[in-house]
Short mmCIF file of C-alpha atoms in Angstrom, two decimals:
data_model
loop_
_atom_site.label_atom_id
_atom_site.label_comp_id
_atom_site.label_asym_id
_atom_site.label_seq_id
_atom_site.Cartn_x
_atom_site.Cartn_y
_atom_site.Cartn_z
CA MET A 1 -16.87 16.94 -1.64
CA LYS A 2 -15.43 18.21 -4.91
CA PRO A 3 -12.73 15.92 -6.34
CA LEU A 4 -9.82 18.35 -5.77
CA HIS A 5 -10.97 19.06 -2.22
CA THR A 6 -10.99 15.31 -1.58
CA GLU A 7 -7.42 14.87 -2.86
CA ILE A 8 -6.17 17.87 -0.85
CA LEU A 9 -7.68 16.37 2.27
CA ARG A 10 -6.24 12.95 1.48
CA ALA A 11 -2.72 14.42 1.23
CA LEU A 12 -3.02 16.49 4.40
CA LEU A 13 -4.37 13.59 6.45
CA TYR A 14 -1.15 11.62 5.97
CA TYR A 15 0.97 14.45 7.37
CA ASP A 16 -1.59 15.06 10.08
CA ILE A 17 -0.31 11.87 11.71
CA TRP A 18 2.81 13.89 12.57
CA HIS A 19 0.87 17.13 13.25
CA TYR A 20 2.68 18.69 10.30
CA PRO A 21 0.97 21.31 8.10
CA LEU A 22 2.03 21.74 4.47
CA THR A 23 2.78 24.75 2.30
CA ALA A 24 0.99 25.09 -1.04
CA ARG A 25 4.10 23.86 -2.89
CA GLU A 26 4.40 20.80 -0.63
CA LEU A 27 0.69 20.10 -0.83
CA PHE A 28 0.84 20.16 -4.63
CA ALA A 29 3.94 17.90 -4.65
CA PHE A 30 2.17 15.25 -2.55
CA LEU A 31 -1.24 15.54 -4.15
CA PRO A 32 -2.36 12.06 -5.32
CA VAL A 33 -3.60 13.41 -8.69
CA ASN A 34 -2.00 15.26 -11.58
CA SER A 35 -4.49 17.32 -13.54
CA MET A 36 -3.08 20.86 -13.45
CA THR A 37 0.03 22.98 -13.04
CA PHE A 38 1.08 24.41 -9.69
CA GLU A 39 -0.12 27.84 -10.79
CA ASP A 40 -3.53 26.44 -11.71
CA PHE A 41 -3.63 24.59 -8.40
CA VAL A 42 -3.03 27.80 -6.43
CA ARG A 43 -5.63 29.70 -8.48
CA ASN A 44 -8.16 26.91 -7.91
CA ILE A 45 -7.65 27.14 -4.15
CA GLU A 46 -7.96 30.93 -4.25
CA VAL A 47 -11.25 30.72 -6.18
CA ASN A 48 -12.88 27.62 -4.65
CA GLY A 49 -11.08 27.32 -1.31
CA PRO A 50 -9.17 24.25 -0.08
CA GLY A 51 -12.30 22.47 1.18
CA ALA A 52 -14.59 22.50 4.20
CA ASN A 53 -12.30 20.27 6.27
CA VAL A 54 -9.11 22.20 5.49
CA PHE A 55 -7.83 25.37 7.14
CA VAL A 56 -4.98 27.70 6.21
CA GLU A 57 -2.78 29.80 8.48
CA ASP A 58 0.21 31.84 7.33
CA GLY A 59 0.43 29.92 4.05
CA HIS A 60 0.22 26.48 5.69
CA TYR A 61 -2.65 24.00 5.26
CA PHE A 62 -3.95 21.59 7.91
CA VAL A 63 -7.10 19.59 8.62
CA ARG A 64 -10.11 20.31 10.77
CA GLY A 65 -9.52 19.60 14.44
CA LYS A 66 -6.07 21.16 14.63
CA SER A 67 -5.30 24.56 16.15
CA PRO A 68 -3.53 27.27 14.10
CA ALA A 69 -0.72 26.84 16.65
CA ILE A 70 0.31 23.80 14.59
CA VAL A 71 2.00 26.22 12.17
CA GLN A 72 4.11 27.70 14.97
CA GLN A 73 4.97 24.17 16.10
CA ARG A 74 6.20 23.36 12.61
CA GLY A 75 8.54 26.36 12.81
CA GLU A 76 9.91 25.07 16.11
CA LYS A 77 10.51 21.65 14.55
CA GLU A 78 12.38 23.23 11.65
CA ARG A 79 14.60 25.23 14.01
CA HIS A 80 15.42 22.07 15.93
CA ALA A 81 16.15 20.28 12.64
CA ARG A 82 18.77 22.89 11.69
CA HIS A 83 20.72 21.89 14.80
CA LEU A 84 20.48 18.18 13.96
CA TRP A 85 21.66 18.77 10.40
CA ASN A 86 25.04 19.87 11.75
CA TRP A 87 25.37 16.56 13.59
CA ALA A 88 24.18 14.65 10.53
CA ARG A 89 26.93 16.17 8.39
CA LEU A 90 29.55 15.32 10.99
CA SER A 91 28.32 11.73 11.17
CA MET A 92 28.30 11.50 7.37
CA HIS A 93 32.03 12.35 7.25
CA ILE A 94 32.63 9.41 9.59
CA ILE A 95 30.34 6.96 7.79
CA LYS A 96 31.69 7.68 4.29
CA ARG A 97 35.16 6.56 5.40
CA PHE A 98 34.03 3.04 6.29
CA PRO A 99 34.78 0.26 3.78
CA PHE A 100 32.36 -0.19 0.88
CA VAL A 101 30.08 2.78 1.70
CA ARG A 102 28.91 4.28 -1.59
CA GLY A 103 26.14 6.63 -0.49
CA VAL A 104 24.89 8.28 2.70
CA PHE A 105 21.32 9.65 2.77
CA VAL A 106 19.18 11.00 5.61
CA SER A 107 15.69 9.61 6.22
CA GLY A 108 13.08 9.80 8.98
CA ASP A 109 12.02 12.96 10.81
CA LEU A 110 15.13 14.94 9.88
CA SER A 111 14.60 14.39 6.15
CA LYS A 112 11.27 16.19 6.58
CA ASN A 113 12.69 18.88 8.90
CA ALA A 114 10.10 17.71 11.43
CA THR A 115 12.26 16.85 14.42
CA ASN A 116 11.82 17.25 18.17
CA ARG A 117 13.99 16.54 21.20
CA ASN A 118 13.34 12.80 20.88
CA SER A 119 14.25 12.56 17.19
CA ASP A 120 17.29 10.61 15.99
CA VAL A 121 19.41 11.21 12.92
CA ASP A 122 18.33 8.28 10.72
CA PHE A 123 20.75 7.21 8.00
CA PHE A 124 20.12 5.22 4.84
CA ILE A 125 23.44 3.80 3.68
CA VAL A 126 24.15 2.31 0.24
CA THR A 127 27.03 -0.14 -0.02
CA GLU A 128 28.97 -2.11 -2.58
CA PRO A 129 27.23 -5.40 -3.58
CA ASN A 130 28.12 -8.44 -1.44
CA ARG A 131 29.62 -6.18 1.23
CA LEU A 132 26.49 -4.80 2.95
CA TRP A 133 26.78 -6.94 6.07
CA ILE A 134 30.49 -6.26 6.49
CA THR A 135 29.84 -2.52 6.32
CA ARG A 136 26.85 -2.72 8.63
CA SER A 137 28.72 -4.80 11.19
CA LEU A 138 31.68 -2.40 11.25
CA LEU A 139 29.41 0.63 11.69
CA ILE A 140 27.41 -1.06 14.46
CA LEU A 141 30.68 -2.02 16.19
CA PHE A 142 31.83 1.61 15.97
CA LYS A 143 28.53 2.82 17.42
CA LYS A 144 28.59 0.33 20.31
CA THR A 145 32.24 0.87 21.27
CA ILE A 146 33.35 4.39 20.32
CA LEU A 147 29.92 6.00 20.68
CA LEU A 148 28.93 3.83 23.69
CA ASN A 149 25.85 2.60 21.77
CA ARG A 150 24.36 6.09 21.53
CA LYS A 151 22.18 6.32 18.42
CA LYS A 152 20.95 9.91 18.73
CA PHE A 153 23.19 11.16 15.91
CA PHE A 154 24.10 7.77 14.45
CA CYS A 155 20.95 5.74 13.84
CA LEU A 156 21.69 3.05 11.23
CA ASN A 157 18.28 1.64 10.36
CA TYR A 158 18.48 1.01 6.62
CA PHE A 159 21.08 -0.37 4.21
CA ALA A 160 20.89 -1.29 0.52
CA THR A 161 23.36 -2.21 -2.22
CA THR A 162 24.12 -0.31 -5.41
CA ASP A 163 22.86 -3.18 -7.58
CA HIS A 164 19.43 -3.31 -5.92
CA LEU A 165 18.18 0.24 -5.40
CA ALA A 166 14.50 -0.38 -6.16
CA LEU A 167 12.37 -1.20 -3.12
CA ASP A 168 10.48 -4.47 -3.21
CA GLY A 169 7.40 -3.05 -1.48
CA GLN A 170 5.23 -0.18 -2.71
CA ASN A 171 2.86 1.85 -0.53
CA ILE A 172 2.31 5.46 0.52
CA PHE A 173 4.59 5.10 3.56
CA LEU A 174 7.57 3.96 1.48
CA ALA A 175 6.77 6.46 -1.29
CA THR A 176 6.78 9.31 1.23
CA GLU A 177 10.06 8.19 2.79
CA ILE A 178 11.71 8.04 -0.64
CA ALA A 179 10.36 11.44 -1.67
CA HIS A 180 11.77 13.08 1.46
CA LEU A 181 15.14 11.30 1.39
CA LYS A 182 18.09 13.75 1.50
CA PRO A 183 21.56 13.00 0.10
CA LEU A 184 24.65 13.91 2.11
CA TYR A 185 27.19 11.80 0.22
CA ASN A 186 27.12 10.88 -3.50
CA SER A 187 24.54 12.93 -5.39
CA GLU A 188 24.91 10.79 -8.53
CA LEU A 189 23.92 7.64 -6.63
CA PHE A 190 21.00 9.52 -5.07
CA ALA A 191 19.74 10.38 -8.57
CA ARG A 192 20.04 6.71 -9.54
CA TYR A 193 18.07 5.74 -6.45
CA LEU A 194 15.20 8.07 -7.35
CA GLU A 195 15.24 6.78 -10.93
CA ALA A 196 15.08 3.18 -9.70
CA ASN A 197 12.03 4.07 -7.61
CA ARG A 198 10.06 6.06 -10.15
CA TRP A 199 6.99 4.13 -9.03
CA ILE A 200 6.45 6.81 -6.36
CA ALA A 201 4.86 8.83 -9.19
CA ASP A 202 1.88 6.47 -8.84
CA TYR A 203 1.32 8.08 -5.43
CA PHE A 204 2.69 11.58 -6.10
CA PRO A 205 2.45 12.36 -9.84
CA ASN A 206 3.39 16.02 -9.26
CA PHE A 207 6.49 15.26 -7.21
CA ASN A 208 9.80 16.79 -8.28
CA VAL A 209 12.78 16.49 -5.94
CA GLN A 210 13.94 19.96 -7.00
CA HIS A 211 10.84 21.50 -5.42
CA LEU A 212 12.02 20.47 -1.93
CA PRO A 213 15.13 21.90 -0.23
CA LEU A 214 18.21 19.67 -0.54
CA PRO A 215 21.34 19.88 1.60
CA LYS A 216 24.81 20.39 0.17
CA THR A 217 26.12 16.99 -0.94
CA ASN A 218 29.67 15.70 -0.52
CA ASN A 219 30.93 13.67 -3.51
CA ARG A 220 34.58 13.02 -2.65
CA GLN A 221 35.63 9.44 -1.97
CA SER A 222 37.86 8.96 1.06
CA ILE A 223 41.47 7.80 0.72
CA ILE A 224 41.12 6.12 4.13
CA GLN A 225 38.22 4.10 2.77
CA LYS A 226 40.29 2.88 -0.18
CA PHE A 227 43.03 1.71 2.20
CA PHE A 228 40.60 -0.31 4.35
CA GLU A 229 39.03 -1.87 1.26
CA MET A 230 42.48 -3.02 0.13
CA LEU A 231 42.84 -4.91 3.42
CA PHE A 232 39.57 -6.76 2.77
CA SER A 233 40.94 -7.97 -0.56
CA LEU A 234 43.24 -10.21 1.50
CA VAL A 235 40.34 -12.17 3.07
CA PRO A 236 37.32 -14.07 1.62
CA ALA A 237 35.05 -11.04 2.00
CA GLY A 238 32.11 -12.66 0.20
CA LYS A 239 32.00 -15.58 2.63
CA LEU A 240 32.37 -13.21 5.57
CA ASP A 241 29.45 -11.13 4.32
CA ASN A 242 27.25 -14.24 4.03
CA TYR A 243 28.23 -15.34 7.54
CA LEU A 244 27.32 -11.95 9.03
CA LEU A 245 23.97 -11.98 7.20
CA HIS A 246 22.94 -15.37 8.63
CA ARG A 247 24.26 -14.43 12.05
CA MET A 248 22.05 -11.33 12.09
CA LYS A 249 18.99 -13.38 11.17
CA GLY A 250 19.67 -15.51 14.23
CA VAL A 251 20.03 -12.41 16.40
CA TRP A 252 16.61 -11.08 15.34
CA ALA A 253 15.03 -14.50 15.97
CA ARG A 254 16.43 -14.68 19.51
CA ARG A 255 15.70 -11.04 20.31
CA TYR A 256 12.08 -11.05 19.10
CA PRO A 257 10.67 -14.58 19.64
CA GLU A 258 7.13 -13.14 19.93
CA TYR A 259 6.99 -12.68 16.13
CA ASP A 260 6.44 -15.56 13.73
CA GLU A 261 9.02 -15.99 10.98
CA ASN A 262 6.98 -14.22 8.26
CA THR A 263 6.31 -11.17 10.46
CA ARG A 264 9.91 -11.05 11.60
CA GLU A 265 11.20 -11.13 8.02
CA LYS A 266 8.85 -8.29 7.12
CA ILE A 267 9.93 -6.07 10.03
CA PHE A 268 13.63 -6.98 9.99
CA ARG A 269 14.63 -7.28 6.36
CA CYS A 270 17.78 -9.40 6.07
CA THR A 271 18.85 -10.17 2.51
CA LYS A 272 22.03 -9.91 0.47
CA TYR A 273 20.93 -6.52 -0.79
CA GLU A 274 18.89 -5.01 2.06
CA SER A 275 18.89 -4.49 5.82
CA ARG A 276 15.90 -2.66 7.25
CA ALA A 277 14.63 -2.71 10.83
CA TYR A 278 11.39 -1.04 11.90
CA VAL A 279 11.08 -2.23 15.50
CA GLY A 280 7.46 -2.34 16.59
CA ASN A 281 6.22 -2.77 13.00
CA PHE A 282 6.27 1.02 12.51
CA GLU A 283 5.35 0.91 8.82
CA GLU A 284 2.16 -1.08 9.42
CA LYS A 285 1.17 1.19 12.31
CA ILE A 286 1.47 4.32 10.17
CA LEU A 287 -0.52 2.75 7.33
CA ALA A 288 -3.22 1.72 9.80
CA LEU A 289 -3.36 5.22 11.29
CA TYR A 290 -3.65 6.74 7.83
CA GLU A 291 -6.48 4.40 6.89
CA GLN A 292 -8.23 5.31 10.13
CA ARG A 293 -7.92 9.04 9.41
CA LEU A 294 -9.25 8.57 5.87
CA ARG A 295 -12.23 6.67 7.25
CA GLU A 296 -12.93 9.35 9.87
CA PHE A 297 -13.10 12.04 7.17
CA GLY A 298 -14.99 9.88 4.68
CA VAL A 299 -12.36 9.84 1.95
CA MET A 300 -11.54 6.15 1.65
CA ASN A 301 -10.69 4.92 -1.85
#
């Protein structure tokens, strides 16, 4: 295969895991090489084609083995996502009022507009340093009591602090999640987050966040939040945060005894600056599926 055809296929195979075709602009943004402009990229495809294993339907590209109906299915996912975005904005207005919340971003299926009836609204929440576990505990308590533990529109799977925005790990799964992240509260912090994770350019050198649609972002801090934070100034909040961190580590250990400590720490990240839970080792499963697809099509590195 010609080099560009190989890289096109490599990009499409990752999204093929979700049965999600890409437009030319998206394909260029997630191409693993940077050797031309978008206009040159489109002209190259028009002259040489996208490759023997790649098909195009109504401006969308997908790999051999998929039906053209996959394009229609993407449209259905996008229509469903528009409904979920309304719920995401409502949830954001609740979350931003909790103590020490500094940013609210959307991740997961909704960030890619690739949702279905089983999709949740996944939130990535950035907090004040040394207050992550207080914030997380209050939000989880709200979900379990007021929302009766329903996570459909209130899935809290990732937290980080403003002083540690760069991810420790680096792979195509994490790079893709960062690239698709959507800000709902605090656009300035979102820009800082992308700057702190500029390493995603190693995977997507053509990526520019402005080339993907972004939702309207709320930037106003809540007066209610300021009041609650004043109350926490009356207690040893730092010690409380440490206590909640160690308590959560114990919860994960009791809930998932089948994992050894190293595996559990990888799946359920519990540190002063990060809380991340991918139950079922989702990240490793996706990376394994991607490697399998690359091997099937003969495009391993």
